[in-house]
Amino acid sequence: MQFMLLFSRQGKLRLQKWYVPLSDKEKKKITRELVQMVLARKPKMCSFLEWRDLKIVYKRYASLYFCCAIEDQDNELITLEIIHRYVELLDKYFGSVCELDIIFNFEKAYFILDEFLLGGEAQETSKKNVLKAIEQADLLQENLDFQIRLFPGVLNPSMSAESSGLFQS
Amino acid sequence: MPAVSKGDGMRGLAVFISDIRNCKSKEAEIKRINKELANIRSKFKGDKALDGYSKKKYVCKLLFIFLLGHDIDFGHMEAVNLLSSNKYTEKQIGYLFISVLVNSNSDLIRLINNAIKNDLSSRNPTFMNLALHCIANVGSREMAEAFAAEVPRILVAGDTMDSVKQSAALCLLRLYRTSPDLVPMGEWTARVVHLLNDQHLGVVTAATSLIITLAQKNPDDFKTSVSLAVARLSRIVTSASTDLQDYTYYFVAAPWLSVKLLRLLQCYPPPEDAAIRGRLTECLETILNKAQEPPKSKKVQHSNAKNAVLFEAISLIIHHDSEPTLLVRACNQLGQFLQHRETNLRYLALESMCTLASSEFSHEAVKTHIETVINALKTERDVSVRQRAVDLLYAMCDRSNAKQIVAEMLSYLETADYSIREEIVLKVAILAEKYAVDYTWYVDTILNLIRIAGDYVSEEVWYRVIQIVINRDDVQGYAAKTVFEALQAPACHENLVKVGGYILGEFGNLIAGDPRSSPLIQFDLLHSKFHLCSVPTRALLLSAYIKFINLFPEVKGTIQEVLRSDSQLRNADVELQQRAVEYLRLSCIASTDILATVLEEMPPFPERESSILAKLKRKKGSGTVSDIEENRKERNTNVNGGVNHSSANTNAKVTSSSSTDLLGLGSNTAINSTPPPGPSTAASLLVDVFSETSPTGPLGAPSAPVSDDNFSRFVCKNNGVLYENQLLQIGLKSEFRQNLGRMYVFYGNKTSTQFLNFSASVVCQDALRAQLNVHAKPADPTIDGGAQLQQILNIECVSDFVEAPVLNIQFRYGGTLQNIAVKLPVTLNKFFQPTEMTSQDFFQRWKQLSAPQQEVQKIFKAKHSMDTEVTKAKIIGFGVALLDGVDPNPSNFVGAGVIHTKTTQVGCLLRLEPNTQAQMYRLTLRTSRDSVSQRLCDLLSDQF
């Protein structure tokens, strides 16, 4: 896999992971191009696209699009399930994950991804093992400030799309 | 789920993110961000030392700001400080920041590498994993230099924890991808293969990816992985769905690992060992059988995972291309998917069937689905699926169904999406040519193409129809009649005017007997389009007019009248004006005989690769279509005689530009206002092309010593005369990209007698045979007196080399056999790709390559005058990037580049210090490979 992008229906980039060296300028250009291309697709269309010499595999979960670029010989369907497994991991970790969780805890989303995929390849596909690694890490840390996760004000825009669970639609 | 509450809520960060989200406008957001940046900057600069938590929080905020798309130019040092924190989350945030915002500041890199080194040796698996993730995420050359030796040790060490092994495997994979030359192969490789046997499926999953990549580059070293992979796969596919516990995904046993194992097996031919082969066949059959079983779950994840494995198995079956029953079963399975309600499956089935169509075992089976595919073209709502259908029709096309497929593509073209029209045009043009039984159908098809999608018909397409009509007597009359009729349409595309103008100019006489298409009517018809056309088309029409004057003396007056008009003779466009003036003069002063000679019918075009095919390949990159063509070629060679052979010749990696391909048919050249070069002029033309004179060698003796007179001239340039004697001149034009090269060799017969039994072959002797592949396309056995013959050599550099291949030429001239052997200037430096770098980078790398065997130095006397510009040109011609302002002494020259070979890449730095007083040079080469340093130094030092 060359890169993975998460973006919202409004085209806001929520997570970007690049497994090939590219300049910031190039990354921004690719992101713009792909966001536009994927958002223009209609619901029942197929999840695969040819783009430059790569294949794009994407899937929408509630308000978020997950979009991966893979190489010619890579397997499209298994990539779709990589996306799904990642969503499952996020869901399990955050407890019915929504876009807001990813916005406010973006660093966690990156950490979970690193445990699951490394260098663009599946590292550990067992859900249990990935979550075990993350939770161990959580336990390692000091108890300095764990009483506050998200203060009340933040979760209030509750009925917005960003707070609806990714698995609900 | 309380997991998150264990997390590290950073209140300040949450407030900030929330503020940003509440910003009503972009301006407000930028204002808020600038305020925060100022705040963070002051905290970082403040006197009070920040505690770890605050540092972490601010670094995290910076990261968030960067991810929003803003530039961040500070905070790196604070992030690096976090790396050495004992607190896990602080370290973690530090690593995340470094991974996302890599900075090439070398001091920082040293600090980062130090921190990583500490964590790698900490024996704390969580810290080790963080460090490995960071290396894998950054993957830079600097990191490869620092850790490429250490990571394999961690990977195979007996006491490494499973999770660390997983990270190490993929970390190494990333380093190998970015800097293969820095990852040392060694004793660890054998132990990596045995990770396929590991008890922990996660370790196997990670290691398999690594092994795939390594095996692709070094298949022999990883051969043993085949039997292990088959054994592992067999255990997975026969396991009950609960056996693998958490590695079972929606009732499918270890789908990711299965896919990877099947991928790995695609690096190799079918196993030779009958037992292993049998076991693999069983696995593949089991996978195919499972596809027929009722689903264990209605969830799409279940069917996706199951089918992912199935498609990968089919890819392997196609790759092996050796088991007819499996191939046909695969084809039937895909046939079922063609009508599946899931769009994704239909898409993949079309895609996968495209490759099946190229196997001789399954080509016929694929063809049975033609109606379904045509239906897909008409009914699929998603353009990307329709695109796949077009590809498949193209792949399954052969002589039996060509008419149907071409007709369907043409009718689809009328409504096709603009984005894929040009590609369809190219495909139709190729199929029509390749499978034409009678060429009237071909001509009709191309004219239809122009009518339906004129804007998408590229030059290559209409050039090609002209080439074919000129080369085939039997279709010329029909072509003239058809274009004449097509031009009657009130509105016709300019491309049709071009084709019509050219063809009537050549063959209008064939239909002039019919009073409905008399010369005057033909001329009036063409001229009625003239004013609507662009300059290049008008130029072409003017050439058609002068041809008319030769063909039809009766319209000479009319045409001269037109040429004489102000709008021609005084046309603002120089090209048009010149043509009008010259053609008018020509028609006035030349006798009928001269006119007939000058304006003679075009000679047949030499057969060559269809430029359309080349264009399609350029469009598709190295994608499926060319592969199919390639495979298909083997089965269908010469089905269609000469013309087909020209289009089937698809080895080309680089194609010559269309203008050279078409012998000046390009729209800006006068078509044949100058007569085709006669025999007497060809040799001098050749000399003109390579204006540099060269010493004339001796007449080739029967057993010729290898000539290398001009060899060293080609070290820093690619074109010129390689060899010349009284009979023969050999010219070269070459181009190189990465580890591939292509050389055009031109053999000019300087005599007026034909050379017979001409042959030219390339020999790589001894060690060179394994280091360099040179493939010479067979040359014609005769060269007419005064004529020139072109031969193409395809070159691949497998590994670094010293010797040069030898070109052996043999031919019969007036009864005696001539033998000539010439050293071919394929030198290691041709495979350079220049690398730009800063002074700092240069000297850092320079220092890293300080082992005694990595450096080669030579001090030598200048053979030529020591001109700075000439020296610069030579260094650039050598292939490296000339780095200005790197050497503190401005009179020194410094360059950097990477030698690309198939197996590895070798970075190379060079420095040339001239001493004008002493008329001496000192040349220093540093590369990671001693043989490369030595060879490059020898080659370059000879140039000054």
JSON list of N, CA, C and O in Angstrom, two decimals, chain B residues 370-404:
[
{"chain": "B", "resi": 370, "resn": "ILE", "atom": "N", "xyz": [-18.40, -13.51, -24.35]},
{"chain": "B", "resi": 370, "resn": "ILE", "atom": "CA", "xyz": [-18.41, -12.25, -25.10]},
{"chain": "B", "resi": 370, "resn": "ILE", "atom": "C", "xyz": [-19.73, -11.48, -24.97]},
{"chain": "B", "resi": 370, "resn": "ILE", "atom": "O", "xyz": [-19.73, -10.26, -24.79]},
{"chain": "B", "resi": 371, "resn": "GLU", "atom": "N", "xyz": [-20.85, -12.22, -25.01]},
{"chain": "B", "resi": 371, "resn": "GLU", "atom": "CA", "xyz": [-22.13, -11.50, -24.96]},
{"chain": "B", "resi": 371, "resn": "GLU", "atom": "C", "xyz": [-22.31, -10.78, -23.64]},
{"chain": "B", "resi": 371, "resn": "GLU", "atom": "O", "xyz": [-22.77, -9.64, -23.58]},
{"chain": "B", "resi": 372, "resn": "THR", "atom": "N", "xyz": [-21.93, -11.47, -22.55]},
{"chain": "B", "resi": 372, "resn": "THR", "atom": "CA", "xyz": [-22.04, -10.84, -21.23]},
{"chain": "B", "resi": 372, "resn": "THR", "atom": "C", "xyz": [-21.20, -9.57, -21.15]},
{"chain": "B", "resi": 372, "resn": "THR", "atom": "O", "xyz": [-21.62, -8.56, -20.59]},
{"chain": "B", "resi": 373, "resn": "VAL", "atom": "N", "xyz": [-20.00, -9.64, -21.72]},
{"chain": "B", "resi": 373, "resn": "VAL", "atom": "CA", "xyz": [-19.11, -8.49, -21.64]},
{"chain": "B", "resi": 373, "resn": "VAL", "atom": "C", "xyz": [-19.65, -7.33, -22.47]},
{"chain": "B", "resi": 373, "resn": "VAL", "atom": "O", "xyz": [-19.64, -6.17, -22.04]},
{"chain": "B", "resi": 374, "resn": "ILE", "atom": "N", "xyz": [-20.16, -7.67, -23.66]},
{"chain": "B", "resi": 374, "resn": "ILE", "atom": "CA", "xyz": [-20.75, -6.61, -24.49]},
{"chain": "B", "resi": 374, "resn": "ILE", "atom": "C", "xyz": [-21.93, -5.98, -23.77]},
{"chain": "B", "resi": 374, "resn": "ILE", "atom": "O", "xyz": [-22.11, -4.76, -23.77]},
{"chain": "B", "resi": 375, "resn": "ASN", "atom": "N", "xyz": [-22.68, -6.82, -23.10]},
{"chain": "B", "resi": 375, "resn": "ASN", "atom": "CA", "xyz": [-23.82, -6.32, -22.34]},
{"chain": "B", "resi": 375, "resn": "ASN", "atom": "C", "xyz": [-23.35, -5.40, -21.22]},
{"chain": "B", "resi": 375, "resn": "ASN", "atom": "O", "xyz": [-23.96, -4.36, -20.95]},
{"chain": "B", "resi": 376, "resn": "ALA", "atom": "N", "xyz": [-22.24, -5.76, -20.58]},
{"chain": "B", "resi": 376, "resn": "ALA", "atom": "CA", "xyz": [-21.70, -4.93, -19.51]},
{"chain": "B", "resi": 376, "resn": "ALA", "atom": "C", "xyz": [-21.34, -3.55, -20.06]},
{"chain": "B", "resi": 376, "resn": "ALA", "atom": "O", "xyz": [-21.59, -2.52, -19.44]},
{"chain": "B", "resi": 377, "resn": "LEU", "atom": "N", "xyz": [-20.77, -3.55, -21.27]},
{"chain": "B", "resi": 377, "resn": "LEU", "atom": "CA", "xyz": [-20.40, -2.29, -21.90]},
{"chain": "B", "resi": 377, "resn": "LEU", "atom": "C", "xyz": [-21.63, -1.40, -22.07]},
{"chain": "B", "resi": 377, "resn": "LEU", "atom": "O", "xyz": [-21.57, -0.18, -21.94]},
{"chain": "B", "resi": 378, "resn": "LYS", "atom": "N", "xyz": [-22.76, -2.05, -22.35]},
{"chain": "B", "resi": 378, "resn": "LYS", "atom": "CA", "xyz": [-23.96, -1.26, -22.62]},
{"chain": "B", "resi": 378, "resn": "LYS", "atom": "C", "xyz": [-24.71, -0.87, -21.36]},
{"chain": "B", "resi": 378, "resn": "LYS", "atom": "O", "xyz": [-25.39, 0.15, -21.33]},
{"chain": "B", "resi": 379, "resn": "THR", "atom": "N", "xyz": [-24.63, -1.71, -20.32]},
{"chain": "B", "resi": 379, "resn": "THR", "atom": "CA", "xyz": [-25.54, -1.48, -19.20]},
{"chain": "B", "resi": 379, "resn": "THR", "atom": "C", "xyz": [-24.87, -1.04, -17.90]},
{"chain": "B", "resi": 379, "resn": "THR", "atom": "O", "xyz": [-25.55, -0.53, -17.02]},
{"chain": "B", "resi": 380, "resn": "GLU", "atom": "N", "xyz": [-23.57, -1.28, -17.73]},
{"chain": "B", "resi": 380, "resn": "GLU", "atom": "CA", "xyz": [-22.95, -0.91, -16.46]},
{"chain": "B", "resi": 380, "resn": "GLU", "atom": "C", "xyz": [-23.09, 0.60, -16.23]},
{"chain": "B", "resi": 380, "resn": "GLU", "atom": "O", "xyz": [-22.87, 1.39, -17.15]},
{"chain": "B", "resi": 381, "resn": "ARG", "atom": "N", "xyz": [-23.41, 0.95, -14.98]},
{"chain": "B", "resi": 381, "resn": "ARG", "atom": "CA", "xyz": [-23.62, 2.36, -14.73]},
{"chain": "B", "resi": 381, "resn": "ARG", "atom": "C", "xyz": [-22.34, 3.09, -14.33]},
{"chain": "B", "resi": 381, "resn": "ARG", "atom": "O", "xyz": [-22.28, 4.30, -14.28]},
{"chain": "B", "resi": 382, "resn": "ASP", "atom": "N", "xyz": [-21.32, 2.29, -14.01]},
{"chain": "B", "resi": 382, "resn": "ASP", "atom": "CA", "xyz": [-20.09, 2.88, -13.49]},
{"chain": "B", "resi": 382, "resn": "ASP", "atom": "C", "xyz": [-19.02, 2.85, -14.59]},
{"chain": "B", "resi": 382, "resn": "ASP", "atom": "O", "xyz": [-18.71, 1.81, -15.15]},
{"chain": "B", "resi": 383, "resn": "VAL", "atom": "N", "xyz": [-18.49, 4.02, -14.89]},
{"chain": "B", "resi": 383, "resn": "VAL", "atom": "CA", "xyz": [-17.55, 4.09, -16.01]},
{"chain": "B", "resi": 383, "resn": "VAL", "atom": "C", "xyz": [-16.32, 3.23, -15.78]},
{"chain": "B", "resi": 383, "resn": "VAL", "atom": "O", "xyz": [-15.77, 2.64, -16.70]},
{"chain": "B", "resi": 384, "resn": "SER", "atom": "N", "xyz": [-15.91, 3.09, -14.52]},
{"chain": "B", "resi": 384, "resn": "SER", "atom": "CA", "xyz": [-14.70, 2.28, -14.33]},
{"chain": "B", "resi": 384, "resn": "SER", "atom": "C", "xyz": [-14.96, 0.81, -14.65]},
{"chain": "B", "resi": 384, "resn": "SER", "atom": "O", "xyz": [-14.06, 0.10, -15.08]},
{"chain": "B", "resi": 385, "resn": "VAL", "atom": "N", "xyz": [-16.20, 0.35, -14.48]},
{"chain": "B", "resi": 385, "resn": "VAL", "atom": "CA", "xyz": [-16.52, -1.03, -14.86]},
{"chain": "B", "resi": 385, "resn": "VAL", "atom": "C", "xyz": [-16.57, -1.14, -16.39]},
{"chain": "B", "resi": 385, "resn": "VAL", "atom": "O", "xyz": [-16.07, -2.10, -16.97]},
{"chain": "B", "resi": 386, "resn": "ARG", "atom": "N", "xyz": [-17.17, -0.13, -17.02]},
{"chain": "B", "resi": 386, "resn": "ARG", "atom": "CA", "xyz": [-17.22, -0.17, -18.49]},
{"chain": "B", "resi": 386, "resn": "ARG", "atom": "C", "xyz": [-15.81, -0.19, -19.09]},
{"chain": "B", "resi": 386, "resn": "ARG", "atom": "O", "xyz": [-15.54, -0.87, -20.06]},
{"chain": "B", "resi": 387, "resn": "GLN", "atom": "N", "xyz": [-14.95, 0.56, -18.46]},
{"chain": "B", "resi": 387, "resn": "GLN", "atom": "CA", "xyz": [-13.56, 0.59, -18.92]},
{"chain": "B", "resi": 387, "resn": "GLN", "atom": "C", "xyz": [-12.95, -0.82, -18.90]},
{"chain": "B", "resi": 387, "resn": "GLN", "atom": "O", "xyz": [-12.26, -1.24, -19.82]},
{"chain": "B", "resi": 388, "resn": "ARG", "atom": "N", "xyz": [-13.23, -1.54, -17.81]},
{"chain": "B", "resi": 388, "resn": "ARG", "atom": "CA", "xyz": [-12.72, -2.92, -17.70]},
{"chain": "B", "resi": 388, "resn": "ARG", "atom": "C", "xyz": [-13.31, -3.79, -18.82]},
{"chain": "B", "resi": 388, "resn": "ARG", "atom": "O", "xyz": [-12.64, -4.65, -19.36]},
{"chain": "B", "resi": 389, "resn": "ALA", "atom": "N", "xyz": [-14.58, -3.54, -19.14]},
{"chain": "B", "resi": 389, "resn": "ALA", "atom": "CA", "xyz": [-15.22, -4.32, -20.19]},
{"chain": "B", "resi": 389, "resn": "ALA", "atom": "C", "xyz": [-14.54, -4.07, -21.53]},
{"chain": "B", "resi": 389, "resn": "ALA", "atom": "O", "xyz": [-14.29, -4.99, -22.31]},
{"chain": "B", "resi": 390, "resn": "VAL", "atom": "N", "xyz": [-14.19, -2.81, -21.80]},
{"chain": "B", "resi": 390, "resn": "VAL", "atom": "CA", "xyz": [-13.48, -2.49, -23.04]},
{"chain": "B", "resi": 390, "resn": "VAL", "atom": "C", "xyz": [-12.14, -3.24, -23.07]},
{"chain": "B", "resi": 390, "resn": "VAL", "atom": "O", "xyz": [-11.76, -3.85, -24.06]},
{"chain": "B", "resi": 391, "resn": "ASP", "atom": "N", "xyz": [-11.44, -3.20, -21.93]},
{"chain": "B", "resi": 391, "resn": "ASP", "atom": "CA", "xyz": [-10.14, -3.89, -21.86]},
{"chain": "B", "resi": 391, "resn": "ASP", "atom": "C", "xyz": [-10.30, -5.37, -22.17]},
{"chain": "B", "resi": 391, "resn": "ASP", "atom": "O", "xyz": [-9.49, -5.97, -22.87]},
{"chain": "B", "resi": 392, "resn": "LEU", "atom": "N", "xyz": [-11.33, -5.95, -21.58]},
{"chain": "B", "resi": 392, "resn": "LEU", "atom": "CA", "xyz": [-11.51, -7.39, -21.77]},
{"chain": "B", "resi": 392, "resn": "LEU", "atom": "C", "xyz": [-11.86, -7.72, -23.22]},
{"chain": "B", "resi": 392, "resn": "LEU", "atom": "O", "xyz": [-11.33, -8.66, -23.80]},
{"chain": "B", "resi": 393, "resn": "LEU", "atom": "N", "xyz": [-12.73, -6.92, -23.82]},
{"chain": "B", "resi": 393, "resn": "LEU", "atom": "CA", "xyz": [-13.06, -7.16, -25.22]},
{"chain": "B", "resi": 393, "resn": "LEU", "atom": "C", "xyz": [-11.80, -7.10, -26.07]},
{"chain": "B", "resi": 393, "resn": "LEU", "atom": "O", "xyz": [-11.57, -7.90, -26.96]},
{"chain": "B", "resi": 394, "resn": "TYR", "atom": "N", "xyz": [-10.97, -6.14, -25.76]},
{"chain": "B", "resi": 394, "resn": "TYR", "atom": "CA", "xyz": [-9.72, -5.98, -26.50]},
{"chain": "B", "resi": 394, "resn": "TYR", "atom": "C", "xyz": [-8.84, -7.22, -26.32]},
{"chain": "B", "resi": 394, "resn": "TYR", "atom": "O", "xyz": [-8.25, -7.73, -27.26]},
{"chain": "B", "resi": 395, "resn": "ALA", "atom": "N", "xyz": [-8.81, -7.71, -25.08]},
{"chain": "B", "resi": 395, "resn": "ALA", "atom": "CA", "xyz": [-7.94, -8.87, -24.81]},
{"chain": "B", "resi": 395, "resn": "ALA", "atom": "C", "xyz": [-8.47, -10.15, -25.43]},
{"chain": "B", "resi": 395, "resn": "ALA", "atom": "O", "xyz": [-7.71, -11.02, -25.81]},
{"chain": "B", "resi": 396, "resn": "MET", "atom": "N", "xyz": [-9.78, -10.28, -25.51]},
{"chain": "B", "resi": 396, "resn": "MET", "atom": "CA", "xyz": [-10.32, -11.54, -26.02]},
{"chain": "B", "resi": 396, "resn": "MET", "atom": "C", "xyz": [-10.49, -11.54, -27.54]},
{"chain": "B", "resi": 396, "resn": "MET", "atom": "O", "xyz": [-10.89, -12.52, -28.13]},
{"chain": "B", "resi": 397, "resn": "CYS", "atom": "N", "xyz": [-10.15, -10.42, -28.14]},
{"chain": "B", "resi": 397, "resn": "CYS", "atom": "CA", "xyz": [-10.38, -10.31, -29.57]},
{"chain": "B", "resi": 397, "resn": "CYS", "atom": "C", "xyz": [-9.40, -11.19, -30.35]},
{"chain": "B", "resi": 397, "resn": "CYS", "atom": "O", "xyz": [-8.22, -11.26, -30.04]},
{"chain": "B", "resi": 398, "resn": "ASP", "atom": "N", "xyz": [-9.91, -11.92, -31.30]},
{"chain": "B", "resi": 398, "resn": "ASP", "atom": "CA", "xyz": [-9.05, -12.60, -32.26]},
{"chain": "B", "resi": 398, "resn": "ASP", "atom": "C", "xyz": [-9.76, -12.58, -33.60]},
{"chain": "B", "resi": 398, "resn": "ASP", "atom": "O", "xyz": [-10.78, -11.93, -33.77]},
{"chain": "B", "resi": 399, "resn": "ARG", "atom": "N", "xyz": [-9.21, -13.32, -34.54]},
{"chain": "B", "resi": 399, "resn": "ARG", "atom": "CA", "xyz": [-9.75, -13.22, -35.88]},
{"chain": "B", "resi": 399, "resn": "ARG", "atom": "C", "xyz": [-11.22, -13.62, -35.95]},
{"chain": "B", "resi": 399, "resn": "ARG", "atom": "O", "xyz": [-12.00, -13.08, -36.73]},
{"chain": "B", "resi": 400, "resn": "SER", "atom": "N", "xyz": [-11.62, -14.56, -35.09]},
{"chain": "B", "resi": 400, "resn": "SER", "atom": "CA", "xyz": [-12.99, -15.08, -35.19]},
{"chain": "B", "resi": 400, "resn": "SER", "atom": "C", "xyz": [-14.03, -14.06, -34.75]},
{"chain": "B", "resi": 400, "resn": "SER", "atom": "O", "xyz": [-15.17, -14.10, -35.19]},
{"chain": "B", "resi": 401, "resn": "ASN", "atom": "N", "xyz": [-13.68, -13.16, -33.83]},
{"chain": "B", "resi": 401, "resn": "ASN", "atom": "CA", "xyz": [-14.70, -12.26, -33.32]},
{"chain": "B", "resi": 401, "resn": "ASN", "atom": "C", "xyz": [-14.37, -10.78, -33.55]},
{"chain": "B", "resi": 401, "resn": "ASN", "atom": "O", "xyz": [-15.04, -9.90, -33.03]},
{"chain": "B", "resi": 402, "resn": "ALA", "atom": "N", "xyz": [-13.31, -10.53, -34.31]},
{"chain": "B", "resi": 402, "resn": "ALA", "atom": "CA", "xyz": [-12.85, -9.15, -34.46]},
{"chain": "B", "resi": 402, "resn": "ALA", "atom": "C", "xyz": [-13.94, -8.24, -35.01]},
{"chain": "B", "resi": 402, "resn": "ALA", "atom": "O", "xyz": [-14.14, -7.13, -34.51]},
{"chain": "B", "resi": 403, "resn": "LYS", "atom": "N", "xyz": [-14.67, -8.72, -36.03]},
{"chain": "B", "resi": 403, "resn": "LYS", "atom": "CA", "xyz": [-15.67, -7.83, -36.63]},
{"chain": "B", "resi": 403, "resn": "LYS", "atom": "C", "xyz": [-16.73, -7.44, -35.62]},
{"chain": "B", "resi": 403, "resn": "LYS", "atom": "O", "xyz": [-17.12, -6.28, -35.52]},
{"chain": "B", "resi": 404, "resn": "GLN", "atom": "N", "xyz": [-17.17, -8.43, -34.85]},
{"chain": "B", "resi": 404, "resn": "GLN", "atom": "CA", "xyz": [-18.21, -8.15, -33.86]},
{"chain": "B", "resi": 404, "resn": "GLN", "atom": "C", "xyz": [-17.68, -7.18, -32.79]},
{"chain": "B", "resi": 404, "resn": "GLN", "atom": "O", "xyz": [-18.35, -6.20, -32.45]}
]
